[in-house]
Coordinates of C-alpha atoms and ligand atoms in Angstrom, one line a residue:
X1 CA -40.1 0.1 8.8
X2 CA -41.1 -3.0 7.0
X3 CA -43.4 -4.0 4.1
X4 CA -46.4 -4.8 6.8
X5 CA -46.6 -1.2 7.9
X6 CA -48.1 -0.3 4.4
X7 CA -48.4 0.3 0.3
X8 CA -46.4 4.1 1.3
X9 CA -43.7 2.7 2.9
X10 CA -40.2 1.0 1.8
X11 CA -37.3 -1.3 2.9
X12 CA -35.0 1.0 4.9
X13 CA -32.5 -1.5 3.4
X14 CA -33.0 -1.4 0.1
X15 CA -33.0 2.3 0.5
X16 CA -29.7 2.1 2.3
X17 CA -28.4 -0.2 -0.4
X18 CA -29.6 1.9 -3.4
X19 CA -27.7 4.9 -1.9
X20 CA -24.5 3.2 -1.5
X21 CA -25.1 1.9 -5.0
X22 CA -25.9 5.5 -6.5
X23 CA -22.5 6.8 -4.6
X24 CA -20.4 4.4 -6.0
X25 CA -21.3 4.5 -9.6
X26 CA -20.9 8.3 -8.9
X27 CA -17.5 8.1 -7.6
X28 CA -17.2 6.4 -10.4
X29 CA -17.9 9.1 -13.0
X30 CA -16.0 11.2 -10.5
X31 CA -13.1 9.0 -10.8
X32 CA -12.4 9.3 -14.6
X33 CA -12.0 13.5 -14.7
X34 CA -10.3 13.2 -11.3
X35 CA -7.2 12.4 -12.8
X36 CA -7.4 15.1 -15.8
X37 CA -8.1 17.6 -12.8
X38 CA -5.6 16.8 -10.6
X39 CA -7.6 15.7 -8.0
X40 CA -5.6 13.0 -6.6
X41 CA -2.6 13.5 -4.6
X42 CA 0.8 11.3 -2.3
X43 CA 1.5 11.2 1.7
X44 CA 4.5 9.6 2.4
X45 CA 4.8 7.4 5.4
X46 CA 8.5 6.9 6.6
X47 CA 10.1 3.7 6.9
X48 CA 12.1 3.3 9.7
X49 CA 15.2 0.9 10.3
X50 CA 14.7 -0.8 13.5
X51 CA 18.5 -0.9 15.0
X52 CA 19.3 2.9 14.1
X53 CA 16.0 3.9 14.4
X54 CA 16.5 6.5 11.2
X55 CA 14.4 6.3 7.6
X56 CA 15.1 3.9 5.4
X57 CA 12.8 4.9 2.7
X58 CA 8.7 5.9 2.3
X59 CA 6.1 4.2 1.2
X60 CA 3.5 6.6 -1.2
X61 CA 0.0 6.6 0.0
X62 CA -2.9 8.1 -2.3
X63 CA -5.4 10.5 -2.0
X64 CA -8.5 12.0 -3.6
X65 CA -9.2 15.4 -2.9
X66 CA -12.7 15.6 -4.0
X67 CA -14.1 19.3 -4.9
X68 CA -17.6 18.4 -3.0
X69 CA -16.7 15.6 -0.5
X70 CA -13.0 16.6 0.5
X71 CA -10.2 14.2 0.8
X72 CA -10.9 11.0 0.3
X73 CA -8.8 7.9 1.4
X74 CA -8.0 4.8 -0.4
X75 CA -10.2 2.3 1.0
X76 CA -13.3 4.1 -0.6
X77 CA -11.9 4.7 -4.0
X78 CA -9.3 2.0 -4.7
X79 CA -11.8 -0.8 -5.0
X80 CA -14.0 1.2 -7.5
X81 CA -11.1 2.2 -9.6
X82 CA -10.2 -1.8 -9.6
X83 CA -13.7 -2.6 -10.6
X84 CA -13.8 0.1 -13.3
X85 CA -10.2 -0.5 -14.4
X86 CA -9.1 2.9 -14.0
X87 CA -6.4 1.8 -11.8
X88 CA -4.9 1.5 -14.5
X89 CA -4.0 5.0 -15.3
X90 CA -4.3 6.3 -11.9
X91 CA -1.9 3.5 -11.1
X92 CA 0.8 4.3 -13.4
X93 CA 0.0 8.3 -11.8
X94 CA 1.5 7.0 -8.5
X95 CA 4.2 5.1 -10.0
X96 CA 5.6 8.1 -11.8
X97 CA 4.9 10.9 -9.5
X98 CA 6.7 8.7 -6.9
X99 CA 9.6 8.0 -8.8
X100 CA 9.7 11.8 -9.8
X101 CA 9.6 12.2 -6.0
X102 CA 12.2 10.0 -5.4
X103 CA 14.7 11.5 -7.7
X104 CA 14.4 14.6 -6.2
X105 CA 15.5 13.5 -3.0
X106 CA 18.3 11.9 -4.4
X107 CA 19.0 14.7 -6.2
X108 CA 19.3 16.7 -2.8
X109 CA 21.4 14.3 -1.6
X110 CA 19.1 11.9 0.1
X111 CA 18.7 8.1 -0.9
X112 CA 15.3 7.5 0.4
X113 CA 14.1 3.9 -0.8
X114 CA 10.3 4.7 -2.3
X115 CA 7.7 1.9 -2.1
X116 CA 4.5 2.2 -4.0
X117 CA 1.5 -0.1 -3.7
X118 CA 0.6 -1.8 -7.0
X119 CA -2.8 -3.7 -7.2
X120 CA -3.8 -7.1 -8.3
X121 CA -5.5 -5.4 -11.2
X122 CA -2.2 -3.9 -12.3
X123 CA -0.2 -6.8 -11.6
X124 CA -2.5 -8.9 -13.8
X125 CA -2.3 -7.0 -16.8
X126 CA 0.4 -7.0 -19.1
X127 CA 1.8 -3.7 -19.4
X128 CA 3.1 -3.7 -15.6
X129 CA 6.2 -4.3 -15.9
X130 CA 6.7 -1.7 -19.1
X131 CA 4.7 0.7 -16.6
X132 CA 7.3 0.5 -13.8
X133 CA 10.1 0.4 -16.1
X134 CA 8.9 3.8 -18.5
X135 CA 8.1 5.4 -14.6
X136 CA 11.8 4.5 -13.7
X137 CA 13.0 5.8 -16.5
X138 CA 11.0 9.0 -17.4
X139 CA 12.3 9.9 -14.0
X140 CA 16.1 8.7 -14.0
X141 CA 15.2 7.5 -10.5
X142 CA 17.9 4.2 -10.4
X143 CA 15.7 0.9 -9.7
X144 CA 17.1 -0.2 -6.2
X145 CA 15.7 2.7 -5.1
X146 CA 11.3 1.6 -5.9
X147 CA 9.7 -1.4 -3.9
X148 CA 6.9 -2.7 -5.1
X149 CA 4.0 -3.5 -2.6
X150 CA 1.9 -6.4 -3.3
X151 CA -0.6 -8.0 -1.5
X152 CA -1.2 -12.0 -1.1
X153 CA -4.5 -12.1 -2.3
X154 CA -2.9 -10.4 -6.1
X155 CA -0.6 -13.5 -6.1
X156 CA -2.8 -16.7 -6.0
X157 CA -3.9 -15.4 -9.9
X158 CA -2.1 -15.9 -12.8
X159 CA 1.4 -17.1 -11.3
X160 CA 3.3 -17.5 -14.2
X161 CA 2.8 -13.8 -15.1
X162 CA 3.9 -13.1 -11.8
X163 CA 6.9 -14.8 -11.5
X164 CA 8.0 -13.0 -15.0
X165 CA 7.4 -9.7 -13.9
X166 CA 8.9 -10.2 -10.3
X167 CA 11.9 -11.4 -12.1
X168 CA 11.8 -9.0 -14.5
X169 CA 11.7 -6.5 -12.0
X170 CA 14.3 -7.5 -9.9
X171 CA 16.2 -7.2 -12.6
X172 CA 16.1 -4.0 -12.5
X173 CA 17.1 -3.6 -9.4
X174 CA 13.4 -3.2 -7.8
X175 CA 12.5 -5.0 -4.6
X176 CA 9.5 -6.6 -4.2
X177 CA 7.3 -6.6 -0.9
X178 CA 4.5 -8.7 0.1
X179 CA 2.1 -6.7 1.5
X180 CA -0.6 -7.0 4.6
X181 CA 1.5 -10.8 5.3
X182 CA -0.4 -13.2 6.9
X183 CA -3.9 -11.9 6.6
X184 CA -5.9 -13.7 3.5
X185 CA -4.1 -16.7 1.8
X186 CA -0.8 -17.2 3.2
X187 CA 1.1 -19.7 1.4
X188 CA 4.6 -21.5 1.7
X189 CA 4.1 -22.3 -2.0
X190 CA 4.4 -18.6 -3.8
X191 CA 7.2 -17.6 -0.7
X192 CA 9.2 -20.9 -2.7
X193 CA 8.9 -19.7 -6.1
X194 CA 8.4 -16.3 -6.1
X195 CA 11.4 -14.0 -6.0
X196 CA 10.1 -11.7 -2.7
X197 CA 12.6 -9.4 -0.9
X198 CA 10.5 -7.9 2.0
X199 CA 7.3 -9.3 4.0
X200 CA 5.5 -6.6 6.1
X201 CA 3.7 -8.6 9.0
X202 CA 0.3 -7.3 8.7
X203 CA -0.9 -4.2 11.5
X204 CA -3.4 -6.9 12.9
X205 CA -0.5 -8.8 13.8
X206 CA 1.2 -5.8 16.0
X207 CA -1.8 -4.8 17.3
X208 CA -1.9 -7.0 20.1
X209 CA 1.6 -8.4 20.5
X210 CA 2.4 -7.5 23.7
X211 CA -0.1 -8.7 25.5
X212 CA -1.2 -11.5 23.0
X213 CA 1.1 -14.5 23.3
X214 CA 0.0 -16.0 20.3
X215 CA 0.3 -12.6 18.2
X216 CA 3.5 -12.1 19.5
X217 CA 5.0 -16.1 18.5
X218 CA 3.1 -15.1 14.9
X219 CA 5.4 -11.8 15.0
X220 CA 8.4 -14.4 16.1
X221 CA 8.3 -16.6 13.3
X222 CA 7.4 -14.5 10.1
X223 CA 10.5 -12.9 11.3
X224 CA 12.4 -16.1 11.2
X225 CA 10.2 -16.8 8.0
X226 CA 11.2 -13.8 6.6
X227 CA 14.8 -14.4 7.3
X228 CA 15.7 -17.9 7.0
X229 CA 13.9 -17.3 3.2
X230 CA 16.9 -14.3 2.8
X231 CA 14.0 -12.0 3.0
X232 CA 13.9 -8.2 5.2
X233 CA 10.7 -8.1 7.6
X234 CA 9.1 -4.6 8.5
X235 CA 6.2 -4.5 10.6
X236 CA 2.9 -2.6 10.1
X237 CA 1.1 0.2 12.5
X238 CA 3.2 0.5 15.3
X239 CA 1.8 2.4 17.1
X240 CA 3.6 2.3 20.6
X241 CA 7.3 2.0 22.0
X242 CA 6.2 -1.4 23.7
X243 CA 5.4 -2.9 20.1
X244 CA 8.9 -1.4 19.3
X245 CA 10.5 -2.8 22.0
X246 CA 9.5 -6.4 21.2
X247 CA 10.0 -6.3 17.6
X248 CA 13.6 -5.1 17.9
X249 CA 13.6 -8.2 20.4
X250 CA 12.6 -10.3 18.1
X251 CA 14.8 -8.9 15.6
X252 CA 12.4 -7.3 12.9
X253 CA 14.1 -5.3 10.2
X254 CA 11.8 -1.9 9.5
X255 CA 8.6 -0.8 11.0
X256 CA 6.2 2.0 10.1
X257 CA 3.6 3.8 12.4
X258 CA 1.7 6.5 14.0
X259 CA 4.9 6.2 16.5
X260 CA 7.0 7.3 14.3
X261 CA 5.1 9.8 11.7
X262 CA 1.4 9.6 10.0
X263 CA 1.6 9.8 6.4
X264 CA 3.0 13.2 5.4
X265 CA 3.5 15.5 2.6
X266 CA 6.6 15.3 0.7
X267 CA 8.1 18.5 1.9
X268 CA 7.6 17.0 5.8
X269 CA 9.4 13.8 4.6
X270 CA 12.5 16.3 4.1
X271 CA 12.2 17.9 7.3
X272 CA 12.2 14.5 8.9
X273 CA 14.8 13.0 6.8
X274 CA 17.1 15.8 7.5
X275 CA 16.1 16.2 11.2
X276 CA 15.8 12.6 12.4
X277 CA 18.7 11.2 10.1
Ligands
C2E301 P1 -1.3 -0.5 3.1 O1 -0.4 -0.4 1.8 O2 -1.2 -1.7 3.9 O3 -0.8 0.9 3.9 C1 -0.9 1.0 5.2 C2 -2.1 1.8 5.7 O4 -2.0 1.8 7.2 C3 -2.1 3.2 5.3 O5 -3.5 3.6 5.2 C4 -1.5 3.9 6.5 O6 -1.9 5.3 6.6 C5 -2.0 3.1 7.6 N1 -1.2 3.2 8.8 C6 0.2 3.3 8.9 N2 0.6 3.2 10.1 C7 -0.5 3.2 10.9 C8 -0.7 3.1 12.4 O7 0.2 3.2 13.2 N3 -2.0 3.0 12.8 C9 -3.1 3.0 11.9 N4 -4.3 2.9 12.4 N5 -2.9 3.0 10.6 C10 -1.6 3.1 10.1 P2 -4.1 4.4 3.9 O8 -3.1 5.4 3.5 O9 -5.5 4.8 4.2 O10 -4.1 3.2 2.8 C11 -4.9 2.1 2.9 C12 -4.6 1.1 1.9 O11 -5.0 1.6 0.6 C13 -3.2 0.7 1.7 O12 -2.8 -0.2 2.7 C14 -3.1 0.2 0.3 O13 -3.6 -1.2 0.3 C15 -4.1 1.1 -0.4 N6 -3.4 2.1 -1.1 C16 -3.0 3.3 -0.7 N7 -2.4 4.0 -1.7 C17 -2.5 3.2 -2.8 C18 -2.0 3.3 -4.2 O14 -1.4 4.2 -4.6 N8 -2.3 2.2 -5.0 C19 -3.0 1.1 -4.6 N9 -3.2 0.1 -5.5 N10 -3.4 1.0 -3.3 C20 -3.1 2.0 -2.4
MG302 MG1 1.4 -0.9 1.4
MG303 MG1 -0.1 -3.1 4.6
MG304 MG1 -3.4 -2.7 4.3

């Protein structure tokens, strides 16, 4: 339908667009009781050490259970909450609950390493590293055992802020991982003068290096990156036993994928960890 066809009819774009629009500043709304309510919930998806081939920690992996529209994953809420700054507080909600989490593994005799994604929008404001720290401490979880994950793009603002709180952190005994690596502004500058302890080579990277000569020499060297830096590399979405194959080859630390487990509830992260390590 366009304009010409008459008075009665309308863009079916701008109709599209006003519907999208309407949804978001809904989820929006939505977004500000979901955390009162309880609404939001963590999968776990198991890190797995490369050479043994057992879990080397979780990463913590949010989700919206919406009364109406059922679960919801990240990639249609995160951006809204950044936009709205309520990643503020549902931020510091997955910091805690996964350091709760991890303290009760430890507590049942299990050191599983817990990584939790933090956004640009947190990493820019000032509170983060008193966030991570109170989260740490409110849960007695010791800090080599939280990663941060933190994409490129969240680095190219406000460095100097960044390099505090990275030291700070570090400090503490928290690792810091660059996440997604190699996909938006990769740059030799921040891998100098940041203090970064993990890169995870981006699942677009894996994809295809099998049968991608290219993909696989990009594998190659952000491992040698990685390491030649004093840095661990894991690798993203692997999703098949010939992508394992070549990154133990080419001598990647960790990887995560469907091969190995989805992201699961916490009580199938202790079956695994007591089954498959
Ligand atoms: P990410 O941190 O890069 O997490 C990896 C994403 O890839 C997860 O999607 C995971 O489920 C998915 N994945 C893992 N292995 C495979 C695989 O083998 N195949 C495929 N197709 N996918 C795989 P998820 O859970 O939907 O999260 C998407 C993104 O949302 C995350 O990407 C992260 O950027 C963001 N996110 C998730 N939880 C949080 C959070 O608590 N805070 C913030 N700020 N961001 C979060
Ligand atoms: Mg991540
Ligand atoms: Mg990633
Ligand atoms: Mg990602």
């Amino acid at each position: 339908r366009s304009k010409a066809q008459g008075k009665n009819t309308y863009h079916w774009f701008d109709h599209e667009l006003i519907q999208e629009t309407i949804r978001k500043y809904q989820l929006e709304q939505e977004l500000m009781s979901a955390l009162e309510q309880e609404q939001f919930y963590l999968l776990y998806q198991p890190k797995v050490d490369v050479k043994k081939g057992v879990i080397s920690g979780v990463e913590a992996l949010v989700r919206w259970k919406h009364p109406d529209l059922g679960v919801i994953p990240p990639i249609d809420f995160i951006s809204i909450a950044e936009e709205s700054q309520q990643i503020i507080a549902l931020g510091a909600w997955v910091m805690q609950q996964s350091c709760y989490q991890g303290k009760r593994w430890l507590d049942a005799g299990q050191e599983v390493a817990i990584s939790v994604n933090v956004s640009a929008v947190q990493l820019a404001h000032d509170d983060v590293y008193e966030m991570i720290k109170r989260a740490l401490t409110e849960a007695a979880l010791p800090g080599y055992l939280l990663q941060v994950e933190i994409t490129e793009s969240a680095i190219m603002e406000n460095s100097n802020h960044i390099i505090d709180t990275f030291s700070q952190l570090r400090a503490l005994g928290v690792k810091v991982a660059i996440d997604d690596f190699g996909v938006a502004y990769s740059s030799l500058n921040y891998l100098r003068r940041l203090p970064i302890d993990i890169l995870k080579i981006d699942k677009s990277f894996v994809d295809d290096c099998v049968t991608n000569q290219k993909d696989r020499m990009i594998v190659r060297t952000v491992v040698q990156l990685g390491h030649n830096l004093g840095m661990s590399v894991t690798a993203e979405g692997v999703e098949d036993e010939a992508q394992l194959a070549l990154l133990k080859t080419e001598g990647c630390d960790e990887y995560q994928g469907y091969l190995f487990s989805k992201p699961v509830s916490a009580p199938e992260i202790s079956e695994l960890l007591f089954s498959k390590r």
